mmCIF file of C-alpha atoms in Angstrom:
data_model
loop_
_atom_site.group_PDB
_atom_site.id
_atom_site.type_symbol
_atom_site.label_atom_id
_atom_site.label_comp_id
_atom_site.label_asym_id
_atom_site.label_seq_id
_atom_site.Cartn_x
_atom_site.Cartn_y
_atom_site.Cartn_z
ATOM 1 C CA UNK M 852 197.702 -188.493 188.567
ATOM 2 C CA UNK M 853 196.547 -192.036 189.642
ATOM 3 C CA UNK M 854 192.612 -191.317 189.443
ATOM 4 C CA UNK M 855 189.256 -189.061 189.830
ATOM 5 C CA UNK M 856 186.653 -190.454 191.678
ATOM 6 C CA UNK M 857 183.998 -191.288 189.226
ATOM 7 C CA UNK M 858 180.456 -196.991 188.773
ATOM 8 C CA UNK M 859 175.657 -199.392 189.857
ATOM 9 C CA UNK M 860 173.698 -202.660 189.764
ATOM 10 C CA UNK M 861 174.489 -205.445 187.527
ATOM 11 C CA UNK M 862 174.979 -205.027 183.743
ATOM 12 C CA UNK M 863 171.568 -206.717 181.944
ATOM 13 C CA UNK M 864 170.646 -206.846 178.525
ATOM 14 C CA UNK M 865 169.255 -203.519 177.887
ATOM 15 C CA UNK M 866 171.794 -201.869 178.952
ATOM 16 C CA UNK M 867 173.499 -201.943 175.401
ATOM 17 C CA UNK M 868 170.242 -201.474 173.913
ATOM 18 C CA UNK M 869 169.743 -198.126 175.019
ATOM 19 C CA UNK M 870 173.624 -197.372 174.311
ATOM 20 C CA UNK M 871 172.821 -198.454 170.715
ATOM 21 C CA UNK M 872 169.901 -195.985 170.077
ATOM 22 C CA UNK M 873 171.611 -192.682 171.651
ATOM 23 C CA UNK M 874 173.283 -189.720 169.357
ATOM 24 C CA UNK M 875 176.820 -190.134 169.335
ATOM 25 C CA UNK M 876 179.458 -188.250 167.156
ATOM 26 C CA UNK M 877 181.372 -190.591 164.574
ATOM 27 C CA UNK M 878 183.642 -193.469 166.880
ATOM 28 C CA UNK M 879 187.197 -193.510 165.934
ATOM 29 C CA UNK M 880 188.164 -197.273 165.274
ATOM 30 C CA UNK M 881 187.750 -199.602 167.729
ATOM 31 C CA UNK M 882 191.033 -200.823 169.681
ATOM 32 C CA UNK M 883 191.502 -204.483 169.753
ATOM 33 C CA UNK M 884 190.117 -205.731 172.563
ATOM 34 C CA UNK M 885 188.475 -208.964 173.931
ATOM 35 C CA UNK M 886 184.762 -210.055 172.550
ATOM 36 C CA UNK M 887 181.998 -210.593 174.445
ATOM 37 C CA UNK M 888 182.290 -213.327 177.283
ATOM 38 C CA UNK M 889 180.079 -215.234 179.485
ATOM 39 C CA UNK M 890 178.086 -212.936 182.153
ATOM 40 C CA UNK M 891 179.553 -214.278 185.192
ATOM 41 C CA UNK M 892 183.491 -215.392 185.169
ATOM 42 C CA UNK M 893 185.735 -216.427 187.798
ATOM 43 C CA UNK M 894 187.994 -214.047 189.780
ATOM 44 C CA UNK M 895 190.873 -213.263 192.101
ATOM 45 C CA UNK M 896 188.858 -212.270 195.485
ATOM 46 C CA UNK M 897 189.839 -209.130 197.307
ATOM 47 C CA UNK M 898 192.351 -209.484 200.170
ATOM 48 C CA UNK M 899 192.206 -205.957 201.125
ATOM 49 C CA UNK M 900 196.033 -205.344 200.424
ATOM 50 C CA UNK M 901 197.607 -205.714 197.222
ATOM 51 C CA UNK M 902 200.279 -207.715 196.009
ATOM 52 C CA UNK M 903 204.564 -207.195 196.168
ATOM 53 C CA UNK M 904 204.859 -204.843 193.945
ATOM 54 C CA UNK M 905 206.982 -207.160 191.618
ATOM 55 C CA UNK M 906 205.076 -210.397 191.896
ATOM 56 C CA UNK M 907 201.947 -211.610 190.338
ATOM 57 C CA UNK M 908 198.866 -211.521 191.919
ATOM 58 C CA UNK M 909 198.269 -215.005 194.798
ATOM 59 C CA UNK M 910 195.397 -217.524 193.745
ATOM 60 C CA UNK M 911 191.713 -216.360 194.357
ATOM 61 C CA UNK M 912 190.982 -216.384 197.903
ATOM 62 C CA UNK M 913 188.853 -219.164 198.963
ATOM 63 C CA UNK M 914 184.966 -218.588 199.207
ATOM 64 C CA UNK M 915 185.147 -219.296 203.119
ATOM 65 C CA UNK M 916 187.779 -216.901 203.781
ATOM 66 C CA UNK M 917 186.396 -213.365 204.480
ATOM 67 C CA UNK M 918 188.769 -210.443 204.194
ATOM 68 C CA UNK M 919 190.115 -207.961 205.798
ATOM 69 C CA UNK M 920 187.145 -205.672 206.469
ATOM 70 C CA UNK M 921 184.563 -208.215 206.339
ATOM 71 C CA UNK M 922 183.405 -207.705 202.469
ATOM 72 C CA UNK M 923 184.496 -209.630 199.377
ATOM 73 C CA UNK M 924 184.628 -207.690 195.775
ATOM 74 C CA UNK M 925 183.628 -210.312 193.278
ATOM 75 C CA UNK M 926 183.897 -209.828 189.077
ATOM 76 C CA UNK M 927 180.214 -210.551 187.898
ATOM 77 C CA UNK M 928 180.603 -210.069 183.760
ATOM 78 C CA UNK M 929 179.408 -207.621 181.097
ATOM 79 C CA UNK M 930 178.773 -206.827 177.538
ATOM 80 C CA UNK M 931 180.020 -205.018 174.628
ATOM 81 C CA UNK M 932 179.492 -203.755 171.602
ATOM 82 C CA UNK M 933 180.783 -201.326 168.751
ATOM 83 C CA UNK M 934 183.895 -200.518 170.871
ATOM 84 C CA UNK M 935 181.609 -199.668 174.182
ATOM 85 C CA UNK M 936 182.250 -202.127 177.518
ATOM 86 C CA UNK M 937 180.385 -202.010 180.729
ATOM 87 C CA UNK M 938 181.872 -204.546 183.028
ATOM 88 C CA UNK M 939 179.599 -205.139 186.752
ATOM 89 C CA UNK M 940 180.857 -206.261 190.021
ATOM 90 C CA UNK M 941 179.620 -206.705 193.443
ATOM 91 C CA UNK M 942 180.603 -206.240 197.012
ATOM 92 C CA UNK M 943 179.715 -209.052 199.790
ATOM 93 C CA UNK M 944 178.844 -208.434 203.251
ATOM 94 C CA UNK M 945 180.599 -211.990 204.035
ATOM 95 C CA UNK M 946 181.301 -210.269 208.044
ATOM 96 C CA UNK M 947 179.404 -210.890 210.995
ATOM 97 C CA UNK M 948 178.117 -207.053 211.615
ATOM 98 C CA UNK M 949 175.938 -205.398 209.042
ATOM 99 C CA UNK M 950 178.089 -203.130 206.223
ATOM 100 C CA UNK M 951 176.984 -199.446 205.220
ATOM 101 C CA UNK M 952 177.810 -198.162 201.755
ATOM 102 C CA UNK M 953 177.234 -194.534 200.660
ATOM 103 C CA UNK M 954 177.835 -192.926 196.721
ATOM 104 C CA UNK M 955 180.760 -194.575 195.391
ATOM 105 C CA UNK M 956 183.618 -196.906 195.685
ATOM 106 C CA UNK M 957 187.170 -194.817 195.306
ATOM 107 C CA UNK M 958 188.799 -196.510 192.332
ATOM 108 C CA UNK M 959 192.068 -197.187 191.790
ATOM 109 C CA UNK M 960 193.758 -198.519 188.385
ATOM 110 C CA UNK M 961 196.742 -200.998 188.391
ATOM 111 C CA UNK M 962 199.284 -202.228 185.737
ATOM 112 C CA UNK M 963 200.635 -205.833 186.158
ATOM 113 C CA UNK M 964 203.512 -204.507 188.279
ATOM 114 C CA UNK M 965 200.773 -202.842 190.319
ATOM 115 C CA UNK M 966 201.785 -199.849 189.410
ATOM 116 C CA UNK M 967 199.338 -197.091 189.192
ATOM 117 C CA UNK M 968 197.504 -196.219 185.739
ATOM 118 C CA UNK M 969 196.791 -192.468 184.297
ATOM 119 C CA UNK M 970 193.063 -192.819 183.831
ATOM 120 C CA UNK M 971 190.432 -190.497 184.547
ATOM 121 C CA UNK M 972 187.749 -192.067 186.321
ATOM 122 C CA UNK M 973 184.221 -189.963 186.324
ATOM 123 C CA UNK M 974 180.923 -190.476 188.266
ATOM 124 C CA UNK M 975 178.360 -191.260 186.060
ATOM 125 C CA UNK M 976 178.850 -191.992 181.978
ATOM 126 C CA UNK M 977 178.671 -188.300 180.887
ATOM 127 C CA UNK M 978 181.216 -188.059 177.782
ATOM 128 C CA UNK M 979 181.263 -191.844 176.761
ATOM 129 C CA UNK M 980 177.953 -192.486 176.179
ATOM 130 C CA UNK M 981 174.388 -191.864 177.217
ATOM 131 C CA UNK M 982 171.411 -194.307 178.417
ATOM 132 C CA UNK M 983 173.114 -196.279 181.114
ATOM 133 C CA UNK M 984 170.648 -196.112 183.793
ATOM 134 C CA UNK M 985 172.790 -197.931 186.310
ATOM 135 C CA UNK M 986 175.584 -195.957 185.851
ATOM 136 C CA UNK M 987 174.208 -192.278 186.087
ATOM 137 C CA UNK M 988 171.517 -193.183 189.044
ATOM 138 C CA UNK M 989 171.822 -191.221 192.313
ATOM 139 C CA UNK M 990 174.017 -191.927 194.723
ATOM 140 C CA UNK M 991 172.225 -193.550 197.800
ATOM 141 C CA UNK M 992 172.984 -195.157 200.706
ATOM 142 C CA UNK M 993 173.157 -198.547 201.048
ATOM 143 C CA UNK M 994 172.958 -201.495 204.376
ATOM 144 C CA UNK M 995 174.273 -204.546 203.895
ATOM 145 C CA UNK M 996 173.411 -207.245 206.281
ATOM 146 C CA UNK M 997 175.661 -210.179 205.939
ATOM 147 C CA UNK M 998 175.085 -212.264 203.076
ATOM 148 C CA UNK M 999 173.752 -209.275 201.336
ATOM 149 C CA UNK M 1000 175.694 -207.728 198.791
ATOM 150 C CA UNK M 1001 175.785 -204.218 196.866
ATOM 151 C CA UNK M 1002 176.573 -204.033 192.975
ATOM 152 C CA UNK M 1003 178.143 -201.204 190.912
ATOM 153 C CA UNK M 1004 178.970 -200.583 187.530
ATOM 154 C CA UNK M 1005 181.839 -199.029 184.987
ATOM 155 C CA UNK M 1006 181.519 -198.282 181.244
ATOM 156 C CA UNK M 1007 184.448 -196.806 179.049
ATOM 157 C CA UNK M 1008 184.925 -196.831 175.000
ATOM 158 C CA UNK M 1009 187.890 -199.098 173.535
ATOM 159 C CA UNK M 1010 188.758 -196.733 170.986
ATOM 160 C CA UNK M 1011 192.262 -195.164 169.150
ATOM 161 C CA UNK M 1012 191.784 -191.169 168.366
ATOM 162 C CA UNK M 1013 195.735 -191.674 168.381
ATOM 163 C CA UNK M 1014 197.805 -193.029 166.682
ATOM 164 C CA UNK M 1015 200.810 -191.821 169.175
ATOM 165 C CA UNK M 1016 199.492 -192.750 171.952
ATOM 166 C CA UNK M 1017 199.738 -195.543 173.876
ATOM 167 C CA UNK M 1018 196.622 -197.779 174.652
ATOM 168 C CA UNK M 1019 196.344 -198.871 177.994
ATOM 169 C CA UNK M 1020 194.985 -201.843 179.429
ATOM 170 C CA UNK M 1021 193.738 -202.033 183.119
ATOM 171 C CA UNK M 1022 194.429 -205.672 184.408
ATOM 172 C CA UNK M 1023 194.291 -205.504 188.293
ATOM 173 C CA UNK M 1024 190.876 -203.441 189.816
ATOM 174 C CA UNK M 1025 191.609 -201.411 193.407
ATOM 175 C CA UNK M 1026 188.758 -200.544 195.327
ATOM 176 C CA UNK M 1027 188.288 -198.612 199.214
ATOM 177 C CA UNK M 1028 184.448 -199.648 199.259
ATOM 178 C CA UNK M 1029 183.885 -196.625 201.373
ATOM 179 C CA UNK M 1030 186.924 -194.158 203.381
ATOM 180 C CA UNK M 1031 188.970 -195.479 205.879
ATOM 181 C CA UNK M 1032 187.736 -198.970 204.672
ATOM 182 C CA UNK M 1033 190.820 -201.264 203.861
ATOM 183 C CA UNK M 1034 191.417 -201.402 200.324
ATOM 184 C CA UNK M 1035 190.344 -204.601 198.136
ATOM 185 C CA UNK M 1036 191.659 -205.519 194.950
ATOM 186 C CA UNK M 1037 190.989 -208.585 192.396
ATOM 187 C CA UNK M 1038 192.963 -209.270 189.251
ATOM 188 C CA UNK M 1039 190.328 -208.713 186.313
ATOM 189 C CA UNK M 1040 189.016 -212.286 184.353
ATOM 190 C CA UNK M 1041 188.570 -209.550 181.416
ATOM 191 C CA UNK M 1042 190.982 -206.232 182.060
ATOM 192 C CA UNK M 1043 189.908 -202.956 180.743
ATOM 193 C CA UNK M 1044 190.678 -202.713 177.097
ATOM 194 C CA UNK M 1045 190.836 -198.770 177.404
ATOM 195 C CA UNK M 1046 192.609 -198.032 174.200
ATOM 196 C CA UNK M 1047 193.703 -194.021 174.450
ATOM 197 C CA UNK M 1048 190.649 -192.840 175.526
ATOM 198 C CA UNK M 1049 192.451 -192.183 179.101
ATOM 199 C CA UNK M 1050 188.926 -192.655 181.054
ATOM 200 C CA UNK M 1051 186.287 -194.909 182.808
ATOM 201 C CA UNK M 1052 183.319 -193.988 184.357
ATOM 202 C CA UNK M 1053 181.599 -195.578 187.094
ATOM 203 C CA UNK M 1054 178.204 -195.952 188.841
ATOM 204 C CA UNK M 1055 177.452 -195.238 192.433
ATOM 205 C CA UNK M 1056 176.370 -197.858 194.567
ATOM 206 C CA UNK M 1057 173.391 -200.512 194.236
ATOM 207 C CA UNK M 1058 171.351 -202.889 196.964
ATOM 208 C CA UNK M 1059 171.571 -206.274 195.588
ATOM 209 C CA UNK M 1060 167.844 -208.062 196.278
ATOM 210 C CA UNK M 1061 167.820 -211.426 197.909
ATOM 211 C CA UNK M 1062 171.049 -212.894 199.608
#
C-alpha cells in the first residue's frame, strides 16, 4: 500500500507547546533522527514529474521557472521535540490564472530510488499526538491568486516500539495539490525520520496572508 490520504498553515512556536502539555501514554525511545534546524531551509522545487527512477533528484528549479501546473511546493521548516516532528510547507500560485485548493493535498512517500514507501498517512494528528491546531482544523477551501500561496502541515513521532522492524526514512515528498492536478515533488532539506511508527499525519489546507 503506497498511502492513505491524511497535513495546515505554517509550524510556529506554540505549536510544540501545546504538544508538550497533552496526556500521552509512555513514548518508546526516540529513533535517531536529525535535531532541530533553522525554520526556513532551502529545497528542491517541484517540477510536477518525478525523477528516473534510478537517478538522483535534478538541482532545485530556479525561482523564475514556474511548473507544470502553475504552482511551486516549497519546504518552509519545523520543530521538534521529545521524538515529535511537525515539518510545514507551502504551495505558490507562481501561474498567471488564479489557483483553487479544497481539503487536502494527496500525499505520496518516496525512497531515494523513488520508490514508493509503506506509510500510513491520516488527516488530522489523531493517534500521534493532540493540540496541533493547524493540523486538525477543517478542511476549507482555498483561492489563490498568483503570488498568493496556501500552507499545510504534517506531524509524525520518531520513535522504535520495534526492535525488528525496520525504521524508515522519507527523503523525497510527492504531492497532487488537488485531483487531476499534475503531481509535484521536492527532495526534503530534512527527510522524515519516521522510525517504525509506519505513519504521518497531515493538515488540510491553509490561505497564506499577504503575497
Amino acid at each position: 500500500m503506497i498511502a492513505k490520504r491524511w497535513m495546515g498553515g505554517v509550524v510556529v512556536a506554540g505549536v510544540l507547546a501545546g504538544v508538550a502539555g497533552c496526556s500521552t501514554p509512555p513514548a518508546p525511545r526516540a529513533a535517531p533522527g536529525p535535531t532541530l534546524g533553522p525554520q526556513v531551509r532551502p529545497t528542491q522545487q517541484g517540477t510536477g514529474a518525478g525523477p528516473n527512477r534510478n537517478s538522483p533528484a535534478p538541482e532545485a528549479t530556479p525561482a523564475e521557472k514556474c511548473p507544470e501546473g502553475g504552482v511551486r511546493l516549497v519546504e518552509t521548516g519545523g520543530d521538534a521535540a521529545m521524538g515529535l516532528r511537525v515539518e510545514g510547507f507551502r504551495l505558490v500560485n507562481c501561474g498567471t490564472e488564479p489557483y483553487v485548493l479544497e481539503g487536502y493535498p494527496e500525499v505520496s512517500l518516496r525512497d531515494d530510488r523513488n520508490d514508493p514507501l509503506e506509510v500510513t498517512v491520516e488527516h488530522g494528528a489523531a493517534g500521534i499526538t493532540t493540540g496541533v491546531p493547524n493540523i486538525d482544523a477543517a478542511p476549507q477551501r482555498v483561492t489563490l491568486a498568483p503570488g498568493q500561496a496556501a500552507s499545510w502541515s504534517v506531524v509524525w513521532r520518531n520513535l522504535v516500539t520495534d526492535a525488528t522492524v525496520a525504521a524508515t526514512t522519507v527523503p523525497v515528498l510527492e504531492i497532487a495539490p488537488r485531483p487531476g492536478a499534475p503531481r509535484l515533488w521536492l527532495r526534503l532539506a530534512r527527510p522524515f525520520d519516521l522510525g517504525n511508527t509506519g505513519k504521518l499525519g497531515i493538515g488540510p489546507w491553509t490561505a497564506v496572508a499577504g503575497r
